[in-house]
mmCIF file of C-alpha atoms in Angstrom:
data_model
loop_
_atom_site.group_PDB
_atom_site.id
_atom_site.type_symbol
_atom_site.label_atom_id
_atom_site.label_comp_id
_atom_site.label_asym_id
_atom_site.label_seq_id
_atom_site.Cartn_x
_atom_site.Cartn_y
_atom_site.Cartn_z
ATOM 1 C CA MET A 245 26.068 0.895 -1.722
ATOM 2 C CA MET A 246 27.771 -2.097 -2.891
ATOM 3 C CA MET A 247 28.184 -0.586 -6.195
ATOM 4 C CA LEU A 248 30.581 1.667 -5.312
ATOM 5 C CA PHE A 249 33.013 -0.857 -4.537
ATOM 6 C CA LYS A 250 34.520 -2.296 -7.853
ATOM 7 C CA ALA A 251 37.992 -3.768 -6.197
ATOM 8 C CA GLU A 252 37.639 -8.119 -6.148
ATOM 9 C CA GLY A 253 38.402 -10.047 -2.972
ATOM 10 C CA LYS A 254 36.621 -11.181 -0.104
ATOM 11 C CA ARG A 255 37.753 -8.079 2.229
ATOM 12 C CA PHE A 256 36.513 -5.481 0.044
ATOM 13 C CA ARG A 257 32.865 -7.469 -0.422
ATOM 14 C CA ALA A 258 33.029 -7.990 3.681
ATOM 15 C CA TYR A 259 33.554 -4.297 3.647
ATOM 16 C CA ALA A 260 30.822 -3.156 1.883
ATOM 17 C CA VAL A 261 27.938 -5.236 3.157
ATOM 18 C CA ALA A 262 29.390 -4.085 6.667
ATOM 19 C CA ALA A 263 29.235 -0.297 5.536
ATOM 20 C CA ALA A 264 25.362 -0.975 4.053
ATOM 21 C CA LEU A 265 24.239 -2.464 7.110
ATOM 22 C CA ALA A 266 25.843 0.344 9.076
ATOM 23 C CA LEU A 267 23.970 2.569 6.828
ATOM 24 C CA THR A 268 20.242 0.939 7.412
ATOM 25 C CA ALA A 269 20.869 0.704 10.755
ATOM 26 C CA THR A 270 21.782 4.406 11.157
ATOM 27 C CA LEU A 271 18.504 5.772 8.726
ATOM 28 C CA GLY A 272 16.438 3.240 11.209
ATOM 29 C CA PHE A 273 16.070 0.083 8.692
ATOM 30 C CA VAL A 274 16.123 -2.854 10.166
ATOM 31 C CA PRO A 275 16.215 -5.638 7.331
ATOM 32 C CA ALA A 276 13.966 -8.617 7.880
ATOM 33 C CA THR A 277 15.005 -12.644 7.343
ATOM 34 C CA PRO A 278 12.845 -14.561 4.557
ATOM 35 C CA ALA A 279 11.580 -16.207 7.948
ATOM 36 C CA GLN A 280 10.333 -12.685 9.093
ATOM 37 C CA ALA A 281 8.901 -11.315 5.915
ATOM 38 C CA GLN A 282 6.734 -14.498 5.774
ATOM 39 C CA ALA A 283 5.056 -14.322 9.057
ATOM 40 C CA ARG A 284 4.283 -10.606 8.656
ATOM 41 C CA ALA A 285 2.613 -11.101 5.513
ATOM 42 C CA LEU A 286 0.396 -13.686 6.086
ATOM 43 C CA PRO A 287 -0.936 -15.585 9.152
ATOM 44 C CA ASP A 288 -0.464 -18.953 10.613
ATOM 45 C CA PHE A 289 -3.340 -20.360 11.878
ATOM 46 C CA THR A 290 -2.349 -23.844 12.615
ATOM 47 C CA ASP A 291 -1.578 -23.098 16.802
ATOM 48 C CA LEU A 292 -5.216 -21.354 16.565
ATOM 49 C CA VAL A 293 -7.059 -24.846 15.194
ATOM 50 C CA ASP A 294 -5.040 -26.866 17.647
ATOM 51 C CA GLN A 295 -6.020 -24.993 20.170
ATOM 52 C CA VAL A 296 -9.870 -23.824 19.576
ATOM 53 C CA GLY A 297 -10.470 -27.179 17.438
ATOM 54 C CA PRO A 298 -11.378 -29.323 19.873
ATOM 55 C CA SER A 299 -13.804 -26.881 21.230
ATOM 56 C CA VAL A 300 -16.417 -26.833 18.660
ATOM 57 C CA VAL A 301 -18.865 -29.300 17.681
ATOM 58 C CA ASN A 302 -21.266 -30.756 14.630
ATOM 59 C CA ILE A 303 -24.932 -30.144 15.185
ATOM 60 C CA ARG A 304 -27.476 -32.561 13.688
ATOM 61 C CA THR A 305 -30.877 -32.245 14.405
ATOM 62 C CA VAL A 306 -34.259 -34.517 13.494
ATOM 63 C CA GLU A 307 -37.707 -33.966 12.741
ATOM 64 C CA ARG A 308 -40.751 -36.124 13.319
ATOM 65 C CA VAL A 309 -43.194 -36.044 10.940
ATOM 66 C CA SER A 310 -47.072 -37.963 11.272
ATOM 67 C CA GLN A 311 -48.115 -39.909 8.572
ATOM 68 C CA ARG A 312 -51.065 -41.509 8.427
ATOM 69 C CA GLY A 313 -50.958 -45.675 8.099
ATOM 70 C CA SER A 314 -54.083 -45.493 5.421
ATOM 71 C CA PRO A 315 -54.911 -43.253 2.191
ATOM 72 C CA GLU A 316 -58.592 -43.184 3.646
ATOM 73 C CA MET A 317 -60.194 -40.179 3.900
ATOM 74 C CA ASP A 318 -60.860 -39.149 7.417
ATOM 75 C CA GLU A 319 -64.267 -39.642 8.927
ATOM 76 C CA GLU A 320 -65.468 -35.847 8.934
ATOM 77 C CA MET A 321 -65.023 -36.087 4.845
ATOM 78 C CA GLN A 322 -66.868 -39.356 4.893
ATOM 79 C CA GLU A 323 -69.694 -37.515 7.270
ATOM 80 C CA PHE A 324 -70.016 -34.433 4.829
ATOM 81 C CA PHE A 325 -70.679 -36.824 1.882
ATOM 82 C CA ARG A 326 -73.524 -38.484 3.779
ATOM 83 C CA ARG A 327 -74.814 -35.365 5.180
ATOM 84 C CA PHE A 328 -75.123 -33.305 1.680
ATOM 85 C CA PHE A 329 -74.869 -35.906 -1.323
ATOM 86 C CA GLY A 330 -76.962 -38.554 1.086
ATOM 87 C CA GLN A 331 -74.892 -41.393 -0.423
ATOM 88 C CA PRO A 332 -71.295 -42.244 1.423
ATOM 89 C CA MET A 333 -68.267 -40.898 0.123
ATOM 90 C CA PRO A 334 -66.863 -42.787 -3.426
ATOM 91 C CA GLY A 335 -64.786 -45.908 -2.037
ATOM 92 C CA ALA A 336 -65.523 -45.352 1.748
ATOM 93 C CA PRO A 337 -66.155 -48.319 3.129
ATOM 94 C CA ARG A 338 -69.470 -49.197 3.689
ATOM 95 C CA SER A 339 -68.890 -50.113 7.674
ATOM 96 C CA PRO A 340 -66.453 -48.723 9.957
ATOM 97 C CA ARG A 341 -63.320 -50.621 10.295
ATOM 98 C CA PRO A 342 -62.820 -51.597 14.044
ATOM 99 C CA ASN A 343 -58.757 -51.973 13.638
ATOM 100 C CA ARG A 344 -58.164 -48.449 11.339
ATOM 101 C CA PRO A 345 -54.519 -47.752 11.792
ATOM 102 C CA GLN A 346 -53.522 -45.141 13.872
ATOM 103 C CA PRO A 347 -51.097 -42.127 12.359
ATOM 104 C CA GLN A 348 -47.621 -42.925 12.709
ATOM 105 C CA GLU A 349 -44.445 -40.685 12.950
ATOM 106 C CA GLU A 350 -41.399 -40.890 10.824
ATOM 107 C CA GLU A 351 -38.072 -39.416 11.649
ATOM 108 C CA ARG A 352 -36.746 -37.170 9.259
ATOM 109 C CA PRO A 353 -33.327 -35.425 8.976
ATOM 110 C CA ARG A 354 -33.529 -31.970 9.409
ATOM 111 C CA GLY A 355 -30.449 -29.869 9.307
ATOM 112 C CA VAL A 356 -27.082 -29.422 9.916
ATOM 113 C CA GLY A 357 -25.260 -27.160 12.061
ATOM 114 C CA SER A 358 -22.105 -25.916 14.019
ATOM 115 C CA GLY A 359 -21.936 -25.237 17.910
ATOM 116 C CA PHE A 360 -18.890 -24.613 20.460
ATOM 117 C CA ILE A 361 -18.439 -25.721 23.964
ATOM 118 C CA LEU A 362 -19.046 -22.997 26.686
ATOM 119 C CA THR A 363 -18.855 -25.136 30.064
ATOM 120 C CA PRO A 364 -16.835 -27.889 30.820
ATOM 121 C CA ASP A 365 -19.516 -29.702 32.152
ATOM 122 C CA GLY A 366 -21.498 -29.927 28.639
ATOM 123 C CA TYR A 367 -23.220 -26.551 27.665
ATOM 124 C CA VAL A 368 -23.089 -25.732 23.897
ATOM 125 C CA MET A 369 -23.715 -22.429 22.126
ATOM 126 C CA THR A 370 -25.209 -22.568 18.820
ATOM 127 C CA ASN A 371 -27.554 -20.574 16.678
ATOM 128 C CA ALA A 372 -31.684 -20.431 17.924
ATOM 129 C CA HIS A 373 -32.240 -21.526 14.299
ATOM 130 C CA VAL A 374 -30.407 -24.297 13.858
ATOM 131 C CA VAL A 375 -32.436 -26.269 16.626
ATOM 132 C CA GLU A 376 -35.642 -24.342 15.645
ATOM 133 C CA ASP A 377 -38.562 -27.133 14.887
ATOM 134 C CA ALA A 378 -36.409 -29.759 16.586
ATOM 135 C CA SER A 379 -37.360 -33.092 18.061
ATOM 136 C CA GLU A 380 -33.675 -34.437 18.603
ATOM 137 C CA VAL A 381 -30.491 -32.628 18.785
ATOM 138 C CA LEU A 382 -27.739 -34.896 18.244
ATOM 139 C CA VAL A 383 -24.064 -32.891 19.193
ATOM 140 C CA THR A 384 -20.934 -34.574 17.670
ATOM 141 C CA LEU A 385 -17.265 -34.003 19.559
ATOM 142 C CA ALA A 386 -14.297 -33.314 17.862
ATOM 143 C CA ASP A 387 -12.811 -36.521 19.052
ATOM 144 C CA LYS A 388 -16.324 -38.549 17.356
ATOM 145 C CA ARG A 389 -18.076 -38.891 20.638
ATOM 146 C CA GLU A 390 -21.849 -38.671 19.733
ATOM 147 C CA PHE A 391 -24.534 -37.390 22.389
ATOM 148 C CA LYS A 392 -28.078 -36.187 22.375
ATOM 149 C CA ALA A 393 -28.637 -33.240 23.422
ATOM 150 C CA LYS A 394 -31.399 -31.375 25.529
ATOM 151 C CA ILE A 395 -32.643 -27.382 24.413
ATOM 152 C CA VAL A 396 -31.881 -25.631 27.089
ATOM 153 C CA GLY A 397 -33.460 -22.663 25.738
ATOM 154 C CA ALA A 398 -33.168 -20.495 22.390
ATOM 155 C CA ASP A 399 -33.860 -16.754 22.037
ATOM 156 C CA LYS A 400 -34.853 -15.856 17.873
ATOM 157 C CA ARG A 401 -34.487 -12.374 18.476
ATOM 158 C CA THR A 402 -30.550 -12.684 18.868
ATOM 159 C CA ASP A 403 -30.813 -16.178 16.932
ATOM 160 C CA VAL A 404 -28.969 -17.617 20.360
ATOM 161 C CA ALA A 405 -29.101 -21.183 21.481
ATOM 162 C CA VAL A 406 -27.970 -23.289 24.279
ATOM 163 C CA VAL A 407 -27.838 -27.150 24.925
ATOM 164 C CA LYS A 408 -26.944 -29.638 27.249
ATOM 165 C CA ILE A 409 -25.009 -32.478 27.058
ATOM 166 C CA ASP A 410 -24.589 -35.236 29.584
ATOM 167 C CA ALA A 411 -20.409 -35.081 29.559
ATOM 168 C CA THR A 412 -17.785 -33.490 31.568
ATOM 169 C CA GLY A 413 -14.250 -32.390 31.196
ATOM 170 C CA LEU A 414 -15.080 -30.390 27.758
ATOM 171 C CA PRO A 415 -12.351 -28.623 26.535
ATOM 172 C CA ALA A 416 -14.394 -24.753 26.739
ATOM 173 C CA VAL A 417 -13.467 -21.729 24.541
ATOM 174 C CA LYS A 418 -12.121 -18.403 25.881
ATOM 175 C CA VAL A 419 -14.600 -15.566 25.330
ATOM 176 C CA GLY A 420 -13.003 -12.630 23.772
ATOM 177 C CA ASP A 421 -13.208 -8.668 24.378
ATOM 178 C CA VAL A 422 -15.184 -7.786 20.921
ATOM 179 C CA SER A 423 -14.395 -3.913 21.971
ATOM 180 C CA LYS A 424 -10.835 -4.278 20.999
ATOM 181 C CA LEU A 425 -11.308 -6.070 18.247
ATOM 182 C CA ARG A 426 -10.503 -3.991 14.794
ATOM 183 C CA VAL A 427 -11.438 -3.622 11.478
ATOM 184 C CA GLY A 428 -8.561 -4.892 9.090
ATOM 185 C CA GLU A 429 -8.038 -7.672 12.141
ATOM 186 C CA TRP A 430 -7.467 -11.443 11.183
ATOM 187 C CA VAL A 431 -10.540 -13.631 12.416
ATOM 188 C CA MET A 432 -10.738 -17.288 11.580
ATOM 189 C CA ALA A 433 -14.239 -19.578 11.476
ATOM 190 C CA ILE A 434 -14.773 -23.569 12.517
ATOM 191 C CA GLY A 435 -18.074 -25.253 11.848
ATOM 192 C CA SER A 436 -19.670 -27.517 9.517
ATOM 193 C CA PRO A 437 -20.477 -26.226 6.147
ATOM 194 C CA PHE A 438 -22.483 -28.534 4.049
ATOM 195 C CA GLY A 439 -21.931 -31.089 6.656
ATOM 196 C CA LEU A 440 -17.824 -31.316 6.707
ATOM 197 C CA GLU A 441 -16.983 -31.372 9.686
ATOM 198 C CA ASN A 442 -14.117 -29.500 11.192
ATOM 199 C CA THR A 443 -13.532 -27.092 8.435
ATOM 200 C CA VAL A 444 -11.566 -23.788 8.477
ATOM 201 C CA THR A 445 -12.061 -20.768 7.097
ATOM 202 C CA ALA A 446 -10.086 -17.305 7.807
ATOM 203 C CA GLY A 447 -10.707 -13.812 6.483
ATOM 204 C CA ILE A 448 -10.804 -10.279 7.841
ATOM 205 C CA VAL A 449 -13.039 -8.142 10.011
ATOM 206 C CA SER A 450 -14.404 -5.725 7.460
ATOM 207 C CA ALA A 451 -17.070 -3.935 9.830
ATOM 208 C CA LYS A 452 -18.331 -3.485 13.513
ATOM 209 C CA GLN A 453 -21.826 -2.503 14.581
ATOM 210 C CA ARG A 454 -22.860 -3.529 11.316
ATOM 211 C CA ASP A 455 -26.841 -3.149 11.074
ATOM 212 C CA THR A 456 -29.085 -5.229 9.325
ATOM 213 C CA GLY A 457 -32.534 -4.645 10.430
ATOM 214 C CA ASP A 458 -32.846 -6.792 13.695
ATOM 215 C CA TYR A 459 -31.538 -4.151 16.004
ATOM 216 C CA LEU A 460 -28.372 -6.609 16.992
ATOM 217 C CA PRO A 461 -24.794 -5.035 15.925
ATOM 218 C CA PHE A 462 -23.330 -7.467 14.047
ATOM 219 C CA ILE A 463 -19.786 -8.223 12.820
ATOM 220 C CA GLN A 464 -19.152 -8.441 9.381
ATOM 221 C CA THR A 465 -16.006 -10.484 7.798
ATOM 222 C CA ASP A 466 -15.421 -11.406 4.860
ATOM 223 C CA VAL A 467 -14.709 -15.331 6.476
ATOM 224 C CA ALA A 468 -15.813 -18.077 3.752
ATOM 225 C CA ILE A 469 -19.660 -18.811 5.790
ATOM 226 C CA ASN A 470 -21.886 -21.613 3.898
ATOM 227 C CA PRO A 471 -25.117 -23.703 5.185
ATOM 228 C CA GLY A 472 -24.161 -25.412 7.973
ATOM 229 C CA ASN A 473 -21.071 -22.959 9.553
ATOM 230 C CA SER A 474 -24.124 -21.682 11.184
ATOM 231 C CA GLY A 475 -23.422 -21.513 15.327
ATOM 232 C CA GLY A 476 -19.902 -21.953 14.880
ATOM 233 C CA PRO A 477 -17.279 -19.942 16.402
ATOM 234 C CA LEU A 478 -15.568 -16.778 15.096
ATOM 235 C CA ILE A 479 -11.977 -16.614 16.537
ATOM 236 C CA ASN A 480 -9.366 -13.753 16.585
ATOM 237 C CA MET A 481 -5.670 -14.620 16.592
ATOM 238 C CA ARG A 482 -5.810 -14.888 20.231
ATOM 239 C CA GLY A 483 -7.611 -18.069 20.214
ATOM 240 C CA GLU A 484 -10.777 -15.943 21.713
ATOM 241 C CA VAL A 485 -14.221 -16.325 20.502
ATOM 242 C CA VAL A 486 -15.488 -13.180 19.758
ATOM 243 C CA GLY A 487 -18.436 -14.195 17.687
ATOM 244 C CA ILE A 488 -21.265 -16.680 16.610
ATOM 245 C CA ASN A 489 -21.209 -16.835 13.178
ATOM 246 C CA SER A 490 -24.815 -16.678 11.930
ATOM 247 C CA GLN A 491 -25.691 -15.004 8.567
ATOM 248 C CA ILE A 492 -24.623 -14.409 5.358
ATOM 249 C CA TYR A 493 -25.495 -12.151 2.294
ATOM 250 C CA SER A 494 -25.970 -14.332 -0.968
ATOM 251 C CA ARG A 495 -27.871 -14.237 -3.977
ATOM 252 C CA SER A 496 -26.619 -17.345 -4.664
ATOM 253 C CA GLY A 497 -27.533 -19.375 -1.339
ATOM 254 C CA GLY A 498 -23.440 -20.014 -0.795
ATOM 255 C CA PHE A 499 -20.988 -17.265 0.321
ATOM 256 C CA MET A 500 -20.158 -14.283 -1.459
ATOM 257 C CA GLY A 501 -17.804 -12.252 0.861
ATOM 258 C CA ILE A 502 -20.170 -11.173 3.347
ATOM 259 C CA SER A 503 -20.528 -12.605 6.411
ATOM 260 C CA PHE A 504 -22.340 -11.412 9.943
ATOM 261 C CA SER A 505 -21.352 -13.203 13.736
ATOM 262 C CA ILE A 506 -23.305 -12.008 17.031
ATOM 263 C CA PRO A 507 -21.414 -10.532 18.743
ATOM 264 C CA ILE A 508 -20.412 -12.820 21.946
ATOM 265 C CA ASP A 509 -20.473 -10.195 24.744
ATOM 266 C CA GLU A 510 -24.310 -9.735 23.419
ATOM 267 C CA ALA A 511 -24.699 -14.003 23.005
ATOM 268 C CA TRP A 512 -23.110 -14.290 26.407
ATOM 269 C CA ARG A 513 -25.338 -12.406 27.946
ATOM 270 C CA VAL A 514 -28.442 -14.120 26.678
ATOM 271 C CA SER A 515 -26.546 -17.338 27.336
ATOM 272 C CA GLU A 516 -26.560 -17.001 31.088
ATOM 273 C CA GLN A 517 -30.225 -15.933 31.045
ATOM 274 C CA LEU A 518 -30.921 -19.204 29.303
ATOM 275 C CA ARG A 519 -28.796 -20.825 31.386
ATOM 276 C CA THR A 520 -30.711 -19.830 34.549
ATOM 277 C CA SER A 521 -33.849 -19.803 33.680
ATOM 278 C CA GLY A 522 -34.570 -20.889 29.935
ATOM 279 C CA ARG A 523 -35.747 -17.875 28.626
ATOM 280 C CA VAL A 524 -34.770 -14.140 28.095
ATOM 281 C CA SER A 525 -36.283 -10.967 29.839
ATOM 282 C CA ARG A 526 -35.751 -7.744 28.415
ATOM 283 C CA GLY A 527 -36.343 -3.940 29.526
ATOM 284 C CA ARG A 528 -38.940 -2.331 27.382
ATOM 285 C CA ILE A 529 -39.219 1.118 26.835
ATOM 286 C CA GLY A 530 -42.020 1.751 24.494
ATOM 287 C CA VAL A 531 -40.388 3.753 21.918
ATOM 288 C CA GLN A 532 -40.283 3.458 18.271
ATOM 289 C CA ILE A 533 -36.892 4.478 16.958
ATOM 290 C CA ASP A 534 -35.875 5.459 13.532
ATOM 291 C CA GLN A 535 -31.854 6.325 11.788
ATOM 292 C CA VAL A 536 -31.177 9.970 12.422
ATOM 293 C CA THR A 537 -31.203 11.479 8.618
ATOM 294 C CA LYS A 538 -28.548 14.071 7.513
ATOM 295 C CA ASP A 539 -31.511 16.769 6.916
ATOM 296 C CA VAL A 540 -32.474 16.233 10.524
ATOM 297 C CA ALA A 541 -29.323 15.988 12.124
ATOM 298 C CA GLU A 542 -28.710 19.128 10.153
ATOM 299 C CA SER A 543 -31.644 21.102 11.258
ATOM 300 C CA ILE A 544 -31.163 20.815 14.824
ATOM 301 C CA GLY A 545 -26.935 21.328 14.717
ATOM 302 C CA LEU A 546 -26.023 17.920 15.502
ATOM 303 C CA GLY A 547 -23.094 18.415 13.322
ATOM 304 C CA LYS A 548 -23.583 14.918 11.940
ATOM 305 C CA PRO A 549 -26.137 11.994 11.702
ATOM 306 C CA ALA A 550 -25.253 10.086 15.215
ATOM 307 C CA GLY A 551 -28.359 8.714 17.719
ATOM 308 C CA ALA A 552 -31.937 7.131 17.750
ATOM 309 C CA LEU A 553 -34.456 9.175 16.251
ATOM 310 C CA VAL A 554 -37.865 8.985 18.760
ATOM 311 C CA ARG A 555 -40.634 8.792 16.112
ATOM 312 C CA SER A 556 -43.242 7.277 18.693
ATOM 313 C CA VAL A 557 -43.876 7.438 22.269
ATOM 314 C CA GLU A 558 -46.636 4.353 23.503
ATOM 315 C CA ALA A 559 -48.996 6.252 26.212
ATOM 316 C CA GLY A 560 -48.524 4.922 29.332
ATOM 317 C CA SER A 561 -45.143 3.278 28.947
ATOM 318 C CA PRO A 562 -41.899 3.774 30.802
ATOM 319 C CA GLY A 563 -40.117 5.815 28.056
ATOM 320 C CA GLU A 564 -43.228 8.314 28.398
ATOM 321 C CA LYS A 565 -43.310 8.202 32.373
ATOM 322 C CA ALA A 566 -39.212 9.026 32.007
ATOM 323 C CA GLY A 567 -40.169 11.931 29.913
ATOM 324 C CA ILE A 568 -39.205 10.983 26.420
ATOM 325 C CA GLU A 569 -41.260 12.413 23.420
ATOM 326 C CA ALA A 570 -41.963 11.696 19.816
ATOM 327 C CA GLY A 571 -39.026 14.134 18.333
ATOM 328 C CA ASP A 572 -36.228 13.418 20.664
ATOM 329 C CA ILE A 573 -32.953 12.064 19.674
ATOM 330 C CA ILE A 574 -31.393 9.963 21.864
ATOM 331 C CA THR A 575 -27.466 10.667 21.582
ATOM 332 C CA LYS A 576 -26.121 8.425 24.682
ATOM 333 C CA PHE A 577 -27.395 5.366 26.757
ATOM 334 C CA ASP A 578 -25.428 4.221 29.790
ATOM 335 C CA GLY A 579 -22.701 6.393 28.890
ATOM 336 C CA LYS A 580 -22.019 5.145 25.948
ATOM 337 C CA VAL A 581 -22.385 6.951 22.524
ATOM 338 C CA ILE A 582 -24.827 5.701 20.097
ATOM 339 C CA GLU A 583 -23.816 6.129 16.779
ATOM 340 C CA ARG A 584 -27.231 4.553 14.528
#
C-alpha cells in the first residue's frame, strides 16, 4: 500500500500510513506491537515461579544399615564345623568371648526427591518410591528451613505418599482441574534434579491418559524431568498443580523428552485417605480386563476399539454377582466413557 505513494514529504507519508492502517482494520487484521508478539510466542514463567516456588520442598532420605562390630563368623557356623568336622572352625576362638561386639547401625544417605506442601499445617505430598524403605525423612523448605518428617502413609500402586512436618503457616499449593488440561498446553515443573534444589523446567502436555501398564492415566509431557524431580509438582499457567512428576522414559537414566506425571485428582483422593487412615482402601470387582482390539471391535459392531474387555470373572466376586461375564466390553463407568 505504501509503495503506491511516490511523493515526498511528511504529509504524504502520514497519509500512506493512515491508509494502510485503515485497510488492515477493514480486513480484520490488527497489527501487534513487538511486546505483544513476543508474549504470544513464548510464555513468561517468572510470576509462576514466585507464586509456586515457596510451596516446593526438597526431600532427602536416610537408611540405617546394620554392621557387625567384628569380622568373626557367627556361632551357628562354628557349631556346624564342630558337628561335621569334629574340630573348631579355622580361625575361631577356642572359648567364647564374653564381651563380643554387638551389631551396629550406620546411617547412609538413600536418595533425594521433591515434594510440595498440601496444607499450611505441614502435610507434604511426594512419590511413594521417594520415601520407600527410608528410616528418616528430611524436608527442606524453599527458605532453607529443615525438618524431620513423619511418613503418614504411602501407596505403591499410585506412587503417592504423604509426610508431615511440625510447622504451621506454610504456603500450600493450589490444586487445578485436570479435566480442563489440554494437549499442547504449557506446563512447568519445579524440583531437585540430581539434588539441585528449586530447579525450574518447562514444556508442553504431550498426551493425556497415557497407559503405561499401571492402570493409572498418566499425563505425558516433554518437561525436563530427571532423578530427584520425583514427587515435585507439574504446574499449569494459572499456577495450579495438575500432576506429580513420577516417571521418565529413558535409555540412559536421564531425560530423553518423555516424562509422566500422576494426575492430581487421582493423587488428591489417595492423599485424603492417607491423611485419614494412613492407608488406601479400594473397591474390588474381581475381573481381569484387557484392551479391546480392532478385530474384536469390528466383530461386534463397536465401530472403533474402545472400552475394557473382560477376560475372566472370579467366582463369587462382586463382578459375578452383578452379572458381568467373560467377553463383556465395558464402555462406560459412572457415566464416563472408557476410551481404553
